[in-house]
């Protein structure tokens, strides 16, 4: 399998999965608005490194669970249902701007990025679900080498999203209010993936 497909799949889902406003991208924005650009990028690197760790744990666990063909089939049904549910929730989600406050602390930005990211263990079930879906559909195949390429794509996607937030600065606040971009598009993508898992001949 092409390493570009594996890397791109990890990158794409990591990037869109990191768009909705949360503590991590808002903290990166805070550093940027305070003109602490080096600190902002240090924070982004730390967050991406932690995402790498969480994704690696999730993917390894998913590989272990899906060694059985029966479990793999159940995973396809479960992930398809969860993706549809996630997409529907995004379609009905309302815009909510997060206030950007002055950080007002001397804590090392890299350390803060690690701590905030570690406090987001939902990354593990997210990547477990997404990876199981992609494998069950036959879009990616995991091996020892492929594993590292895929997880690197995930980490890179997280970093690039945070770098985009840093570059946009105050414009990101306006983007938060764009319900179509933040929630509706991703919602439709997840619903489409979920529906496809049930009608696909890969079952």
Backbone as JSON Lines, residues from 0, in Angstrom:
{"i":0,"aa":"X","n":[0.84,-1.2,0.0],"ca":[0.0,0.0,0.0],"c":[0.87,1.24,0.0]}
{"i":1,"aa":"X","n":[0.47,2.24,-0.78],"ca":[1.23,3.48,-0.87],"c":[1.32,4.18,0.48]}
{"i":2,"aa":"X","n":[2.55,4.58,0.85],"ca":[2.74,5.29,2.12],"c":[2.01,6.63,2.08]}
{"i":3,"aa":"X","n":[1.83,7.19,0.87],"ca":[1.15,8.48,0.73],"c":[-0.32,8.36,1.12]}
{"i":4,"aa":"X","n":[-0.96,7.23,0.78],"ca":[-2.36,7.01,1.15],"c":[-2.49,6.89,2.66]}
{"i":5,"aa":"X","n":[-1.59,6.12,3.27],"ca":[-1.62,5.94,4.72],"c":[-1.39,7.26,5.44]}
{"i":6,"aa":"X","n":[-0.36,7.97,5.01],"ca":[-0.04,9.25,5.63],"c":[-1.19,10.23,5.44]}
{"i":7,"aa":"X","n":[-1.73,10.28,4.22],"ca":[-2.81,11.21,3.91],"c":[-4.08,10.92,4.68]}
{"i":8,"aa":"X","n":[-4.39,9.63,4.88],"ca":[-5.59,9.26,5.64],"c":[-5.46,9.73,7.09]}
{"i":9,"aa":"X","n":[-4.3,9.46,7.69],"ca":[-4.08,9.91,9.06],"c":[-4.11,11.43,9.16]}
{"i":10,"aa":"X","n":[-3.47,12.09,8.21],"ca":[-3.4,13.55,8.21],"c":[-4.8,14.16,8.08]}
{"i":11,"aa":"X","n":[-5.59,13.66,7.14],"ca":[-6.9,14.23,6.87],"c":[-7.82,14.15,8.08]}
{"i":12,"aa":"X","n":[-7.94,12.96,8.66],"ca":[-8.86,12.81,9.79],"c":[-8.35,13.51,11.04]}
{"i":13,"aa":"X","n":[-7.04,13.63,11.18],"ca":[-6.49,14.37,12.32],"c":[-6.78,15.86,12.16]}
{"i":14,"aa":"X","n":[-6.62,16.37,10.95],"ca":[-6.82,17.8,10.7],"c":[-8.27,18.19,10.94]}
{"i":15,"aa":"X","n":[-9.21,17.46,10.31],"ca":[-10.62,17.84,10.47],"c":[-11.13,17.54,11.88]}
{"i":16,"aa":"X","n":[-10.54,16.52,12.52],"ca":[-10.96,16.19,13.87],"c":[-10.5,17.21,14.9]}
{"i":17,"aa":"X","n":[-9.5,18.02,14.54],"ca":[-8.96,19.02,15.47],"c":[-9.55,20.42,15.25]}
{"i":18,"aa":"X","n":[-10.41,20.56,14.24],"ca":[-10.96,21.89,13.92],"c":[-11.92,22.44,14.97]}
{"i":19,"aa":"X","n":[-12.88,21.64,15.47],"ca":[-13.83,22.19,16.45],"c":[-13.09,22.81,17.65]}
{"i":20,"aa":"X","n":[-13.54,23.99,18.1],"ca":[-12.86,24.68,19.2],"c":[-12.75,23.82,20.45]}
{"i":21,"aa":"X","n":[-11.57,23.77,21.02],"ca":[-11.33,23.02,22.24],"c":[-10.17,23.63,23.0]}
{"i":22,"aa":"X","n":[-9.83,23.04,24.11],"ca":[-8.79,23.62,24.96],"c":[-7.44,23.69,24.26]}
{"i":23,"aa":"X","n":[-7.17,22.75,23.37],"ca":[-5.85,22.7,22.73],"c":[-5.7,23.79,21.66]}
{"i":24,"aa":"X","n":[-6.65,23.85,20.71],"ca":[-6.48,24.88,19.68],"c":[-6.73,26.29,20.22]}
{"i":25,"aa":"X","n":[-7.56,26.4,21.26],"ca":[-7.77,27.72,21.86],"c":[-6.51,28.19,22.58]}
{"i":26,"aa":"X","n":[-5.8,27.27,23.23],"ca":[-4.56,27.64,23.91],"c":[-3.5,28.07,22.9]}
{"i":27,"aa":"X","n":[-3.44,27.39,21.76],"ca":[-2.5,27.79,20.71],"c":[-2.84,29.19,20.21]}
{"i":28,"aa":"X","n":[-4.14,29.47,20.08],"ca":[-4.59,30.79,19.67],"c":[-4.21,31.85,20.69]}
{"i":29,"aa":"X","n":[-4.32,31.53,21.97],"ca":[-3.97,32.48,23.02],"c":[-2.51,32.9,22.92]}
{"i":30,"aa":"X","n":[-1.64,31.92,22.73],"ca":[-0.22,32.24,22.58],"c":[0.01,33.14,21.37]}
{"i":31,"aa":"X","n":[-0.69,32.84,20.27],"ca":[-0.52,33.63,19.05],"c":[-0.98,35.07,19.25]}
{"i":32,"aa":"X","n":[-2.12,35.25,19.93],"ca":[-2.65,36.6,20.15],"c":[-1.76,37.41,21.09]}
{"i":33,"aa":"X","n":[-1.03,36.72,21.95],"ca":[-0.1,37.4,22.85],"c":[1.26,37.63,22.2]}
{"i":34,"aa":"X","n":[1.34,37.28,20.9],"ca":[2.58,37.44,20.12],"c":[3.7,36.57,20.64]}
{"i":35,"aa":"X","n":[3.35,35.49,21.3],"ca":[4.35,34.53,21.79],"c":[4.41,33.38,20.78]}
{"i":36,"aa":"X","n":[4.91,33.69,19.6],"ca":[4.86,32.75,18.49],"c":[5.71,31.51,18.75]}
{"i":37,"aa":"X","n":[6.91,31.71,19.3],"ca":[7.76,30.55,19.59],"c":[7.09,29.63,20.61]}
{"i":38,"aa":"X","n":[6.46,30.23,21.6],"ca":[5.75,29.44,22.61],"c":[4.57,28.71,21.97]}
{"i":39,"aa":"X","n":[3.9,29.39,21.03],"ca":[2.75,28.78,20.36],"c":[3.17,27.54,19.58]}
{"i":40,"aa":"X","n":[4.29,27.62,18.88],"ca":[4.74,26.48,18.1],"c":[5.29,25.37,19.0]}
{"i":41,"aa":"X","n":[5.9,25.74,20.13],"ca":[6.35,24.74,21.09],"c":[5.14,23.98,21.64]}
{"i":42,"aa":"X","n":[4.08,24.72,21.91],"ca":[2.83,24.12,22.38],"c":[2.28,23.16,21.33]}
{"i":43,"aa":"X","n":[2.31,23.6,20.06],"ca":[1.79,22.77,18.96],"c":[2.58,21.48,18.8]}
{"i":44,"aa":"X","n":[3.9,21.59,18.93],"ca":[4.75,20.39,18.82],"c":[4.43,19.41,19.94]}
{"i":45,"aa":"X","n":[4.25,19.93,21.17],"ca":[3.93,19.08,22.31],"c":[2.58,18.38,22.11]}
{"i":46,"aa":"X","n":[1.59,19.13,21.64],"ca":[0.26,18.55,21.4],"c":[0.32,17.47,20.33]}
{"i":47,"aa":"X","n":[1.09,17.73,19.27],"ca":[1.22,16.75,18.18],"c":[1.95,15.5,18.66]}
{"i":48,"aa":"X","n":[2.95,15.67,19.52],"ca":[3.7,14.53,20.05],"c":[2.79,13.65,20.92]}
{"i":49,"aa":"X","n":[1.95,14.3,21.72],"ca":[1.03,13.53,22.57],"c":[-0.03,12.82,21.73]}
{"i":50,"aa":"X","n":[-0.49,13.49,20.67],"ca":[-1.44,12.85,19.75],"c":[-0.81,11.62,19.11]}
{"i":51,"aa":"X","n":[0.48,11.71,18.82],"ca":[1.22,10.58,18.26],"c":[1.15,9.39,19.21]}
{"i":52,"aa":"X","n":[1.38,9.66,20.49],"ca":[1.35,8.61,21.51],"c":[-0.04,7.99,21.63]}
{"i":53,"aa":"X","n":[-1.07,8.84,21.73],"ca":[-2.44,8.33,21.87],"c":[-2.86,7.54,20.63]}
{"i":54,"aa":"X","n":[-2.5,8.07,19.45],"ca":[-2.87,7.38,18.21],"c":[-2.17,6.02,18.12]}
{"i":55,"aa":"X","n":[-0.9,5.97,18.53],"ca":[-0.15,4.72,18.49],"c":[-0.8,3.68,19.39]}
{"i":56,"aa":"X","n":[-1.21,4.09,20.58],"ca":[-1.88,3.17,21.51],"c":[-3.18,2.65,20.91]}
{"i":57,"aa":"X","n":[-3.97,3.58,20.36],"ca":[-5.27,3.22,19.79],"c":[-5.13,2.27,18.61]}
{"i":58,"aa":"X","n":[-4.19,2.58,17.71],"ca":[-4.03,1.76,16.51],"c":[-3.51,0.37,16.86]}
{"i":59,"aa":"X","n":[-2.56,0.29,17.78],"ca":[-2.06,-1.02,18.2],"c":[-3.18,-1.85,18.83]}
{"i":60,"aa":"X","n":[-4.0,-1.22,19.63],"ca":[-5.11,-1.92,20.27],"c":[-6.12,-2.38,19.22]}
{"i":61,"aa":"X","n":[-6.35,-1.52,18.23],"ca":[-7.3,-1.87,17.17],"c":[-6.79,-3.05,16.35]}
{"i":62,"aa":"X","n":[-5.51,-3.07,16.06],"ca":[-4.92,-4.19,15.32],"c":[-5.09,-5.49,16.09]}
{"i":63,"aa":"X","n":[-4.87,-5.4,17.39],"ca":[-5.01,-6.57,18.25],"c":[-6.46,-7.09,18.25]}
{"i":64,"aa":"X","n":[-7.41,-6.17,18.34],"ca":[-8.82,-6.57,18.4],"c":[-9.33,-7.16,17.1]}
{"i":65,"aa":"X","n":[-8.8,-6.66,16.0],"ca":[-9.34,-7.06,14.69],"c":[-8.56,-8.19,14.04]}
{"i":66,"aa":"X","n":[-7.71,-8.87,14.79],"ca":[-7.04,-10.05,14.25],"c":[-8.05,-11.14,13.94]}
{"i":67,"aa":"X","n":[-9.16,-11.14,14.68],"ca":[-10.24,-12.09,14.43],"c":[-11.19,-11.52,13.38]}
{"i":68,"aa":"X","n":[-11.54,-12.32,12.38],"ca":[-12.44,-11.86,11.3],"c":[-13.81,-11.49,11.86]}
{"i":69,"aa":"X","n":[-14.29,-12.24,12.87],"ca":[-15.6,-11.96,13.45],"c":[-15.61,-10.6,14.14]}
{"i":70,"aa":"X","n":[-14.57,-10.34,14.92],"ca":[-14.48,-9.06,15.61],"c":[-14.38,-7.93,14.6]}
{"i":71,"aa":"X","n":[-13.63,-8.15,13.53],"ca":[-13.49,-7.14,12.49],"c":[-14.84,-6.78,11.89]}
{"i":72,"aa":"X","n":[-15.69,-7.79,11.69],"ca":[-17.01,-7.53,11.13],"c":[-17.87,-6.71,12.1]}
{"i":73,"aa":"X","n":[-17.8,-7.05,13.38],"ca":[-18.54,-6.29,14.39],"c":[-18.04,-4.86,14.45]}
{"i":74,"aa":"X","n":[-16.73,-4.69,14.33],"ca":[-16.15,-3.35,14.37],"c":[-16.67,-2.49,13.23]}
{"i":75,"aa":"X","n":[-16.84,-3.1,12.08],"ca":[-17.36,-2.33,10.93],"c":[-18.76,-1.82,11.23]}
{"i":76,"aa":"X","n":[-19.59,-2.65,11.82],"ca":[-20.96,-2.25,12.15],"c":[-20.97,-1.18,13.25]}
{"i":77,"aa":"X","n":[-20.14,-1.41,14.26],"ca":[-20.09,-0.47,15.38],"c":[-19.57,0.89,14.94]}
{"i":78,"aa":"X","n":[-18.44,0.89,14.22],"ca":[-17.85,2.16,13.8],"c":[-18.77,2.9,12.83]}
{"i":79,"aa":"X","n":[-19.46,2.15,11.96],"ca":[-20.39,2.79,11.04],"c":[-21.51,3.49,11.79]}
{"i":80,"aa":"X","n":[-22.04,2.81,12.81],"ca":[-23.13,3.4,13.61],"c":[-22.65,4.62,14.39]}
{"i":81,"aa":"X","n":[-21.45,4.51,14.98],"ca":[-20.92,5.63,15.77],"c":[-20.63,6.83,14.88]}
{"i":82,"aa":"X","n":[-20.11,6.59,13.68],"ca":[-19.82,7.69,12.76],"c":[-21.1,8.42,12.35]}
{"i":83,"aa":"X","n":[-22.16,7.65,12.08],"ca":[-23.44,8.27,11.73],"c":[-23.96,9.11,12.89]}
{"i":84,"aa":"X","n":[-23.87,8.56,14.11],"ca":[-24.32,9.3,15.29],"c":[-23.51,10.57,15.48]}
{"i":85,"aa":"X","n":[-22.19,10.47,15.33],"ca":[-21.32,11.64,15.46],"c":[-21.67,12.69,14.41]}
{"i":86,"aa":"X","n":[-21.93,12.24,13.19],"ca":[-22.28,13.17,12.13],"c":[-23.6,13.88,12.39]}
{"i":87,"aa":"X","n":[-24.6,13.14,12.86],"ca":[-25.91,13.73,13.18],"c":[-25.77,14.76,14.29]}
{"i":88,"aa":"X","n":[-24.99,14.44,15.31],"ca":[-24.79,15.39,16.41],"c":[-24.14,16.67,15.91]}
{"i":89,"aa":"X","n":[-23.19,16.54,14.99],"ca":[-22.55,17.73,14.43],"c":[-23.51,18.57,13.61]}
{"i":90,"aa":"X","n":[-24.45,17.9,12.91],"ca":[-25.41,18.64,12.09],"c":[-26.33,19.51,12.94]}
{"i":91,"aa":"X","n":[-26.61,19.06,14.15],"ca":[-27.52,19.81,15.03],"c":[-26.79,20.66,16.07]}
{"i":92,"aa":"X","n":[-25.48,20.63,16.02],"ca":[-24.71,21.38,17.01],"c":[-24.74,22.86,16.67]}
{"i":93,"aa":"X","n":[-24.87,23.67,17.68],"ca":[-24.9,25.12,17.5],"c":[-23.52,25.71,17.68]}
{"i":94,"aa":"X","n":[-23.32,26.85,17.04],"ca":[-22.04,27.54,17.17],"c":[-21.86,28.07,18.58]}
{"i":95,"aa":"X","n":[-20.63,27.92,19.06],"ca":[-20.34,28.45,20.39],"c":[-18.92,28.99,20.4]}
{"i":96,"aa":"X","n":[-18.79,30.27,20.45],"ca":[-17.47,30.87,20.46],"c":[-16.85,30.73,21.85]}
{"i":97,"aa":"X","n":[-15.58,30.42,21.85],"ca":[-14.86,30.31,23.11],"c":[-14.1,31.59,23.36]}
{"i":98,"aa":"X","n":[-14.29,32.18,24.52],"ca":[-13.59,33.41,24.84],"c":[-12.1,33.15,24.99]}
{"i":99,"aa":"X","n":[-11.32,34.03,24.39],"ca":[-9.88,33.92,24.49],"c":[-9.4,34.86,25.58]}
{"i":100,"aa":"X","n":[-8.87,34.3,26.64],"ca":[-8.4,35.1,27.76],"c":[-6.88,35.13,27.78]}
{"i":101,"aa":"X","n":[-6.35,36.13,28.44],"ca":[-4.91,36.21,28.58],"c":[-4.42,35.03,29.41]}
{"i":102,"aa":"X","n":[-3.38,34.35,28.93],"ca":[-2.88,33.17,29.61],"c":[-2.36,33.52,30.99]}
{"i":103,"aa":"X","n":[-1.6,34.61,31.06],"ca":[-1.18,35.14,32.35],"c":[-0.42,34.17,33.22]}
{"i":104,"aa":"X","n":[0.42,33.33,32.62],"ca":[1.19,32.39,33.42],"c":[2.54,32.17,32.78]}
{"i":105,"aa":"X","n":[3.49,31.69,33.57],"ca":[4.85,31.5,33.08],"c":[5.15,30.04,32.74]}
{"i":106,"aa":"X","n":[4.15,29.21,32.86],"ca":[4.37,27.79,32.6],"c":[4.93,27.58,31.2]}
{"i":107,"aa":"X","n":[5.89,26.71,31.12],"ca":[6.49,26.37,29.85],"c":[5.43,25.91,28.85]}
{"i":108,"aa":"X","n":[5.46,26.47,27.64],"ca":[4.42,26.18,26.65],"c":[4.45,24.71,26.23]}
{"i":109,"aa":"X","n":[5.63,24.15,26.11],"ca":[5.73,22.75,25.72],"c":[5.11,21.85,26.78]}
{"i":110,"aa":"X","n":[5.41,22.16,28.04],"ca":[4.85,21.37,29.15],"c":[3.33,21.5,29.18]}
{"i":111,"aa":"X","n":[2.83,22.71,28.93],"ca":[1.38,22.91,28.92],"c":[0.74,22.11,27.79]}
{"i":112,"aa":"X","n":[1.4,22.07,26.64],"ca":[0.86,21.3,25.52],"c":[0.76,19.82,25.84]}
{"i":113,"aa":"X","n":[1.77,19.29,26.54],"ca":[1.75,17.89,26.94],"c":[0.6,17.63,27.92]}
{"i":114,"aa":"X","n":[0.5,18.49,28.93],"ca":[-0.5,18.27,29.98],"c":[-1.93,18.37,29.44]}
{"i":115,"aa":"X","n":[-2.18,19.4,28.61],"ca":[-3.53,19.56,28.06],"c":[-3.89,18.4,27.14]}
{"i":116,"aa":"X","n":[-2.94,17.94,26.37],"ca":[-3.21,16.84,25.44],"c":[-3.42,15.52,26.19]}
{"i":117,"aa":"X","n":[-2.64,15.31,27.25],"ca":[-2.83,14.1,28.05],"c":[-4.19,14.09,28.74]}
{"i":118,"aa":"X","n":[-4.73,15.3,28.97],"ca":[-6.05,15.4,29.61],"c":[-7.18,15.19,28.62]}
{"i":119,"aa":"X","n":[-6.83,14.78,27.38],"ca":[-7.83,14.54,26.35],"c":[-7.77,13.08,25.88]}
{"i":120,"aa":"X","n":[-8.06,12.13,26.77],"ca":[-7.97,10.71,26.4],"c":[-9.01,10.26,25.38]}
{"i":121,"aa":"X","n":[-9.96,11.14,25.04],"ca":[-10.95,10.79,24.01],"c":[-10.28,10.58,22.65]}
{"i":122,"aa":"X","n":[-9.02,11.02,22.54],"ca":[-8.29,10.79,21.29],"c":[-8.12,9.3,21.02]}
{"i":123,"aa":"X","n":[-8.02,8.51,22.09],"ca":[-7.82,7.07,21.92],"c":[-9.05,6.4,21.29]}
{"i":124,"aa":"X","n":[-10.26,6.56,21.85],"ca":[-11.42,5.94,21.19],"c":[-11.7,6.52,19.8]}
{"i":125,"aa":"X","n":[-11.37,7.8,19.61],"ca":[-11.57,8.4,18.28],"c":[-10.72,7.69,17.24]}
{"i":126,"aa":"X","n":[-9.43,7.5,17.55],"ca":[-8.56,6.86,16.57],"c":[-8.82,5.36,16.48]}
{"i":127,"aa":"X","n":[-9.28,4.76,17.54],"ca":[-9.68,3.36,17.49],"c":[-10.82,3.18,16.5]}
{"i":128,"aa":"X","n":[-11.8,4.1,16.58],"ca":[-12.97,4.03,15.71],"c":[-12.61,4.32,14.25]}
{"i":129,"aa":"X","n":[-11.88,5.41,14.03],"ca":[-11.54,5.8,12.66],"c":[-10.67,4.75,11.98]}
{"i":130,"aa":"X","n":[-9.66,4.26,12.7],"ca":[-8.76,3.26,12.11],"c":[-9.48,1.96,11.82]}
{"i":131,"aa":"X","n":[-10.35,1.53,12.74],"ca":[-11.13,0.31,12.51],"c":[-11.99,0.46,11.28]}
{"i":132,"aa":"X","n":[-12.58,1.63,11.12],"ca":[-13.43,1.89,9.95],"c":[-12.61,1.81,8.65]}
{"i":133,"aa":"X","n":[-11.48,2.51,8.63],"ca":[-10.65,2.55,7.42],"c":[-10.14,1.17,7.04]}
{"i":134,"aa":"X","n":[-9.78,0.38,8.06],"ca":[-9.3,-0.98,7.78],"c":[-10.43,-1.89,7.31]}
{"i":135,"aa":"X","n":[-11.59,-1.78,7.96],"ca":[-12.71,-2.65,7.59],"c":[-13.19,-2.37,6.17]}
{"i":136,"aa":"X","n":[-13.0,-1.13,5.73],"ca":[-13.4,-0.77,4.37],"c":[-12.32,-1.11,3.34]}
{"i":137,"aa":"X","n":[-11.16,-1.55,3.84],"ca":[-10.08,-1.91,2.94],"c":[-9.33,-0.72,2.38]}
{"i":138,"aa":"X","n":[-9.5,0.46,2.99],"ca":[-8.84,1.67,2.49],"c":[-7.41,1.78,2.99]}
{"i":139,"aa":"X","n":[-7.13,1.18,4.13],"ca":[-5.76,1.14,4.62],"c":[-5.47,-0.28,5.12]}
{"i":140,"aa":"X","n":[-4.21,-0.65,5.09],"ca":[-3.78,-1.95,5.6],"c":[-2.62,-1.69,6.56]}
{"i":141,"aa":"X","n":[-2.74,-2.25,7.76],"ca":[-1.73,-2.0,8.77],"c":[-0.68,-3.12,8.81]}
{"i":142,"aa":"X","n":[0.57,-2.69,8.82],"ca":[1.69,-3.59,9.05],"c":[2.65,-2.82,9.96]}
{"i":143,"aa":"X","n":[3.77,-3.44,10.33],"ca":[4.69,-2.75,11.22],"c":[5.18,-1.43,10.61]}
{"i":144,"aa":"X","n":[5.5,-1.44,9.33],"ca":[5.98,-0.23,8.67],"c":[4.83,0.75,8.43]}
{"i":145,"aa":"X","n":[3.7,0.23,7.96],"ca":[2.54,1.09,7.68],"c":[2.05,1.79,8.94]}
{"i":146,"aa":"X","n":[2.14,1.08,10.05],"ca":[1.69,1.63,11.33],"c":[2.34,2.97,11.62]}
{"i":147,"aa":"X","n":[3.66,3.04,11.48],"ca":[4.39,4.26,11.82],"c":[4.1,5.39,10.83]}
{"i":148,"aa":"X","n":[3.9,5.05,9.57],"ca":[3.57,6.07,8.57],"c":[2.21,6.68,8.87]}
{"i":149,"aa":"X","n":[1.26,5.83,9.19],"ca":[-0.11,6.27,9.49],"c":[-0.14,7.17,10.73]}
{"i":150,"aa":"X","n":[0.52,6.74,11.8],"ca":[0.54,7.51,13.04],"c":[1.29,8.83,12.85]}
{"i":151,"aa":"X","n":[2.33,8.82,12.03],"ca":[3.05,10.06,11.73],"c":[2.14,11.04,10.99]}
{"i":152,"aa":"X","n":[1.31,10.52,10.1],"ca":[0.34,11.38,9.4],"c":[-0.64,12.01,10.37]}
{"i":153,"aa":"X","n":[-1.07,11.24,11.37],"ca":[-1.99,11.75,12.39],"c":[-1.34,12.89,13.17]}
{"i":154,"aa":"X","n":[-0.13,12.66,13.62],"ca":[0.58,13.68,14.4],"c":[0.83,14.94,13.57]}
{"i":155,"aa":"X","n":[1.19,14.75,12.31],"ca":[1.44,15.89,11.42],"c":[0.16,16.68,11.18]}
{"i":156,"aa":"X","n":[-0.95,15.98,11.04],"ca":[-2.23,16.67,10.84],"c":[-2.59,17.55,12.02]}
{"i":157,"aa":"X","n":[-2.35,17.05,13.23],"ca":[-2.61,17.83,14.44],"c":[-1.74,19.08,14.47]}
{"i":158,"aa":"X","n":[-0.46,18.91,14.18],"ca":[0.45,20.05,14.19],"c":[0.06,21.08,13.14]}
{"i":159,"aa":"X","n":[-0.28,20.63,11.94],"ca":[-0.63,21.57,10.86],"c":[-1.9,22.35,11.18]}
{"i":160,"aa":"X","n":[-2.87,21.69,11.82],"ca":[-4.08,22.41,12.21],"c":[-3.74,23.5,13.22]}
{"i":161,"aa":"X","n":[-2.92,23.16,14.21],"ca":[-2.54,24.15,15.23],"c":[-1.69,25.27,14.62]}
{"i":162,"aa":"X","n":[-0.84,24.91,13.66],"ca":[-0.05,25.94,12.96],"c":[-0.97,26.87,12.18]}
{"i":163,"aa":"X","n":[-2.02,26.32,11.61],"ca":[-3.01,27.14,10.89],"c":[-3.72,28.09,11.84]}
{"i":164,"aa":"X","n":[-4.07,27.57,13.03],"ca":[-4.71,28.41,14.05],"c":[-3.78,29.56,14.43]}
{"i":165,"aa":"X","n":[-2.5,29.25,14.62],"ca":[-1.52,30.28,15.0],"c":[-1.4,31.33,13.9]}
{"i":166,"aa":"X","n":[-1.37,30.89,12.66],"ca":[-1.24,31.82,11.53],"c":[-2.49,32.69,11.38]}
{"i":167,"aa":"X","n":[-3.66,32.1,11.55],"ca":[-4.9,32.85,11.38],"c":[-5.11,33.87,12.5]}
{"i":168,"aa":"X","n":[-4.68,33.54,13.7],"ca":[-4.84,34.47,14.82],"c":[-6.3,34.79,15.08]}
{"i":169,"aa":"X","n":[-6.62,36.07,15.08],"ca":[-7.98,36.5,15.41],"c":[-9.01,35.99,14.4]}
{"i":170,"aa":"X","n":[-8.57,35.67,13.18],"ca":[-9.51,35.16,12.18],"c":[-10.09,33.82,12.6]}
{"i":171,"aa":"X","n":[-9.36,33.09,13.43],"ca":[-9.87,31.79,13.87],"c":[-11.12,31.96,14.72]}
{"i":172,"aa":"X","n":[-11.19,33.06,15.49],"ca":[-12.39,33.33,16.28],"c":[-13.62,33.45,15.38]}
{"i":173,"aa":"X","n":[-13.42,34.12,14.24],"ca":[-14.53,34.28,13.3],"c":[-14.91,32.93,12.68]}
{"i":174,"aa":"X","n":[-13.9,32.1,12.42],"ca":[-14.15,30.78,11.84],"c":[-14.97,29.93,12.8]}
{"i":175,"aa":"X","n":[-14.73,30.12,14.12],"ca":[-15.49,29.36,15.1],"c":[-16.99,29.57,14.96]}
{"i":176,"aa":"X","n":[-17.36,30.76,14.5],"ca":[-18.78,31.07,14.36],"c":[-19.38,30.55,13.07]}
{"i":177,"aa":"X","n":[-18.54,30.0,12.19],"ca":[-19.01,29.46,10.92],"c":[-19.51,28.02,11.14]}
{"i":178,"aa":"X","n":[-20.79,27.89,11.41],"ca":[-21.36,26.58,11.73],"c":[-21.18,25.6,10.57]}
{"i":179,"aa":"X","n":[-21.33,26.1,9.34],"ca":[-21.21,25.23,8.17],"c":[-19.82,24.61,8.1]}
{"i":180,"aa":"X","n":[-18.8,25.42,8.3],"ca":[-17.43,24.94,8.19],"c":[-17.04,24.05,9.36]}
{"i":181,"aa":"X","n":[-17.36,24.49,10.58],"ca":[-16.9,23.79,11.77],"c":[-17.64,22.49,12.02]}
{"i":182,"aa":"X","n":[-18.95,22.49,11.85],"ca":[-19.74,21.32,12.23],"c":[-20.44,20.61,11.07]}
{"i":183,"aa":"X","n":[-21.07,21.38,10.18],"ca":[-21.9,20.76,9.15],"c":[-21.09,19.91,8.16]}
{"i":184,"aa":"X","n":[-19.97,20.46,7.69],"ca":[-19.17,19.73,6.7],"c":[-18.64,18.44,7.29]}
{"i":185,"aa":"X","n":[-18.05,18.54,8.49],"ca":[-17.52,17.34,9.12],"c":[-18.64,16.35,9.45]}
{"i":186,"aa":"X","n":[-19.81,16.88,9.83],"ca":[-20.95,16.02,10.12],"c":[-21.37,15.22,8.9]}
{"i":187,"aa":"X","n":[-21.43,15.87,7.75],"ca":[-21.81,15.18,6.52],"c":[-20.76,14.15,6.12]}
{"i":188,"aa":"X","n":[-19.49,14.47,6.35],"ca":[-18.42,13.53,6.04],"c":[-18.57,12.27,6.89]}
{"i":189,"aa":"X","n":[-18.8,12.44,8.2],"ca":[-18.94,11.29,9.09],"c":[-20.18,10.46,8.75]}
{"i":190,"aa":"X","n":[-21.29,11.14,8.44],"ca":[-22.51,10.41,8.06],"c":[-22.28,9.61,6.78]}
{"i":191,"aa":"X","n":[-21.62,10.25,5.82],"ca":[-21.33,9.56,4.56],"c":[-20.47,8.33,4.78]}
{"i":192,"aa":"X","n":[-19.46,8.46,5.64],"ca":[-18.6,7.32,5.95],"c":[-19.38,6.2,6.62]}
{"i":193,"aa":"X","n":[-20.24,6.59,7.57],"ca":[-21.02,5.6,8.29],"c":[-21.98,4.85,7.39]}
{"i":194,"aa":"X","n":[-22.68,5.57,6.53],"ca":[-23.62,4.94,5.6],"c":[-22.88,4.01,4.64]}
{"i":195,"aa":"X","n":[-21.74,4.48,4.17],"ca":[-20.96,3.68,3.21],"c":[-20.51,2.35,3.82]}
{"i":196,"aa":"X","n":[-20.26,2.36,5.13],"ca":[-19.81,1.13,5.78],"c":[-20.89,0.05,5.75]}
{"i":197,"aa":"X","n":[-22.18,0.47,5.65],"ca":[-23.27,-0.5,5.62],"c":[-23.63,-0.96,4.21]}
{"i":198,"aa":"X","n":[-23.36,-0.12,3.23],"ca":[-23.72,-0.48,1.85],"c":[-22.52,-0.99,1.05]}
{"i":199,"aa":"X","n":[-21.34,-0.9,1.63],"ca":[-20.13,-1.3,0.93],"c":[-20.07,-2.81,0.76]}
{"i":200,"aa":"X","n":[-19.53,-3.28,-0.37],"ca":[-19.39,-4.71,-0.61],"c":[-18.3,-5.34,0.24]}
{"i":201,"aa":"X","n":[-17.56,-4.51,1.04],"ca":[-16.48,-5.06,1.86],"c":[-17.0,-5.81,3.06]}
{"i":202,"aa":"X","n":[-18.3,-5.72,3.34],"ca":[-18.84,-6.4,4.52],"c":[-18.74,-7.9,4.38]}
